[in-house]
Amino acid sequence: MGRESSSSDSSSSERDYCNMDTQVILNVYDLTPINSYSIWFGFGIFHSGIQVYGMEYGFGAHDFPISGVFEVEPKSCPGFTYRCSIPLGHVTKSPSEFREFIETVASEYHGDTYHLISKNCNHFTDDISQRLTGRGIPGWVNRLAKLGALCSCLLPESLQVTTVKQLPEYHNCDEDGTDSESSSNAQVPLESFDDTEQDKHLLSPPASSEVAFIKEVAR
């Protein structure tokens, strides 16, 4: 009986591992109503986040050389209009392994390195998808950035905005899975960053209590 129970538990665990909870999903958002028309020509202006284990992870801009990776509830990134979700595959990491992974990746995506053409939110989700599933995101999601790299005049002036002036609030993941909020960079004065130094085209979700930046771990 014990062996049968153990075998049954193992089979059940394997089945659970392939359920929706382990899916890697790309959530795509519209940044402008123009997308309703431009999508027919194969491009648009989109934000995307990668959903894993019930949370969505994105990359946004701020003025500081620290993590620009943030997490929100799936399909609810503030400031953007949800369009669709695209299954990309399954994650093989456990929740704790994935958390360690995303915190490590956060050190590669600092808020002050965000660039609308060369390192935007869609570059981030494509990179994460490649690492987790071995496949990238659909080309149409980030096609405008590729076109913009050839001709920056394709980008509307409304998207050529500067970084937001805010200190990221970090939510640390405790052993029991609960979040504890902190701001480890509160001592950094906002006045120490000069607007003239920000010669970049940046885009970021608005300051919101719904957005929690991932605190990077030392590599």
PDB file of C-alpha atoms in Angstrom, residues 31 47 58-63 68-70 77-80 111 114-116 120-121 159 161-166 168 201-208 211 213:
ATOM      1  CA  LEU A  31       0.757  51.662 -25.694  1.00  0.00           C
ATOM      2  CA  HIS A  47       4.679  46.647 -23.820  1.00  0.00           C
ATOM      3  CA  GLY A  58       8.569  43.389 -16.776  1.00  0.00           C
ATOM      4  CA  PHE A  59      11.380  45.863 -17.306  1.00  0.00           C
ATOM      5  CA  GLY A  60      10.988  49.618 -16.913  1.00  0.00           C
ATOM      6  CA  ALA A  61      13.051  52.776 -16.691  1.00  0.00           C
ATOM      7  CA  HIS A  62      14.174  54.873 -13.740  1.00  0.00           C
ATOM      8  CA  ASP A  63      17.211  57.038 -13.052  1.00  0.00           C
ATOM      9  CA  GLY A  68      14.532  47.981 -13.340  1.00  0.00           C
ATOM     10  CA  VAL A  69      12.803  44.593 -13.266  1.00  0.00           C
ATOM     11  CA  PHE A  70       9.402  44.734 -11.589  1.00  0.00           C
ATOM     12  CA  CYS A  77       0.396  46.416 -15.627  1.00  0.00           C
ATOM     13  CA  PRO A  78      -0.670  49.994 -14.776  1.00  0.00           C
ATOM     14  CA  GLY A  79      -0.609  52.588 -17.538  1.00  0.00           C
ATOM     15  CA  PHE A  80      -1.006  50.117 -20.394  1.00  0.00           C
ATOM     16  CA  GLY A 111      16.560  51.013 -14.769  1.00  0.00           C
ATOM     17  CA  TYR A 114      16.547  51.079 -20.447  1.00  0.00           C
ATOM     18  CA  HIS A 115      16.397  52.270 -24.044  1.00  0.00           C
ATOM     19  CA  LEU A 116      13.328  52.223 -26.247  1.00  0.00           C
ATOM     20  CA  ASN A 120      13.328  47.806 -23.844  1.00  0.00           C
ATOM     21  CA  CYS A 121      10.703  45.717 -22.062  1.00  0.00           C
ATOM     22  CA  LEU A 159       7.081  57.980 -26.828  1.00  0.00           C
ATOM     23  CA  VAL A 161       9.974  60.495 -22.889  1.00  0.00           C
ATOM     24  CA  THR A 162      12.516  60.696 -20.097  1.00  0.00           C
ATOM     25  CA  THR A 163      12.933  58.412 -17.136  1.00  0.00           C
ATOM     26  CA  VAL A 164      10.597  58.678 -14.202  1.00  0.00           C
ATOM     27  CA  LYS A 165      11.970  60.337 -11.079  1.00  0.00           C
ATOM     28  CA  GLN A 166      11.199  57.746  -8.434  1.00  0.00           C
ATOM     29  CA  PRO A 168      12.155  51.819  -6.705  1.00  0.00           C
ATOM     30  CA  HIS A 201      14.443  57.515 -25.209  1.00  0.00           C
ATOM     31  CA  LEU A 202      12.888  55.755 -22.232  1.00  0.00           C
ATOM     32  CA  LEU A 203       9.558  54.347 -21.263  1.00  0.00           C
ATOM     33  CA  SER A 204       8.359  53.152 -17.888  1.00  0.00           C
ATOM     34  CA  PRO A 205       5.134  52.234 -16.118  1.00  0.00           C
ATOM     35  CA  PRO A 206       3.882  55.103 -13.911  1.00  0.00           C
ATOM     36  CA  ALA A 207       4.675  55.176 -10.223  1.00  0.00           C
ATOM     37  CA  SER A 208       2.158  52.886  -8.552  1.00  0.00           C
ATOM     38  CA  VAL A 211       4.380  47.796  -9.133  1.00  0.00           C
ATOM     39  CA  PHE A 213      10.717  46.254  -8.294  1.00  0.00           C
TER      40      PHE A 213
END
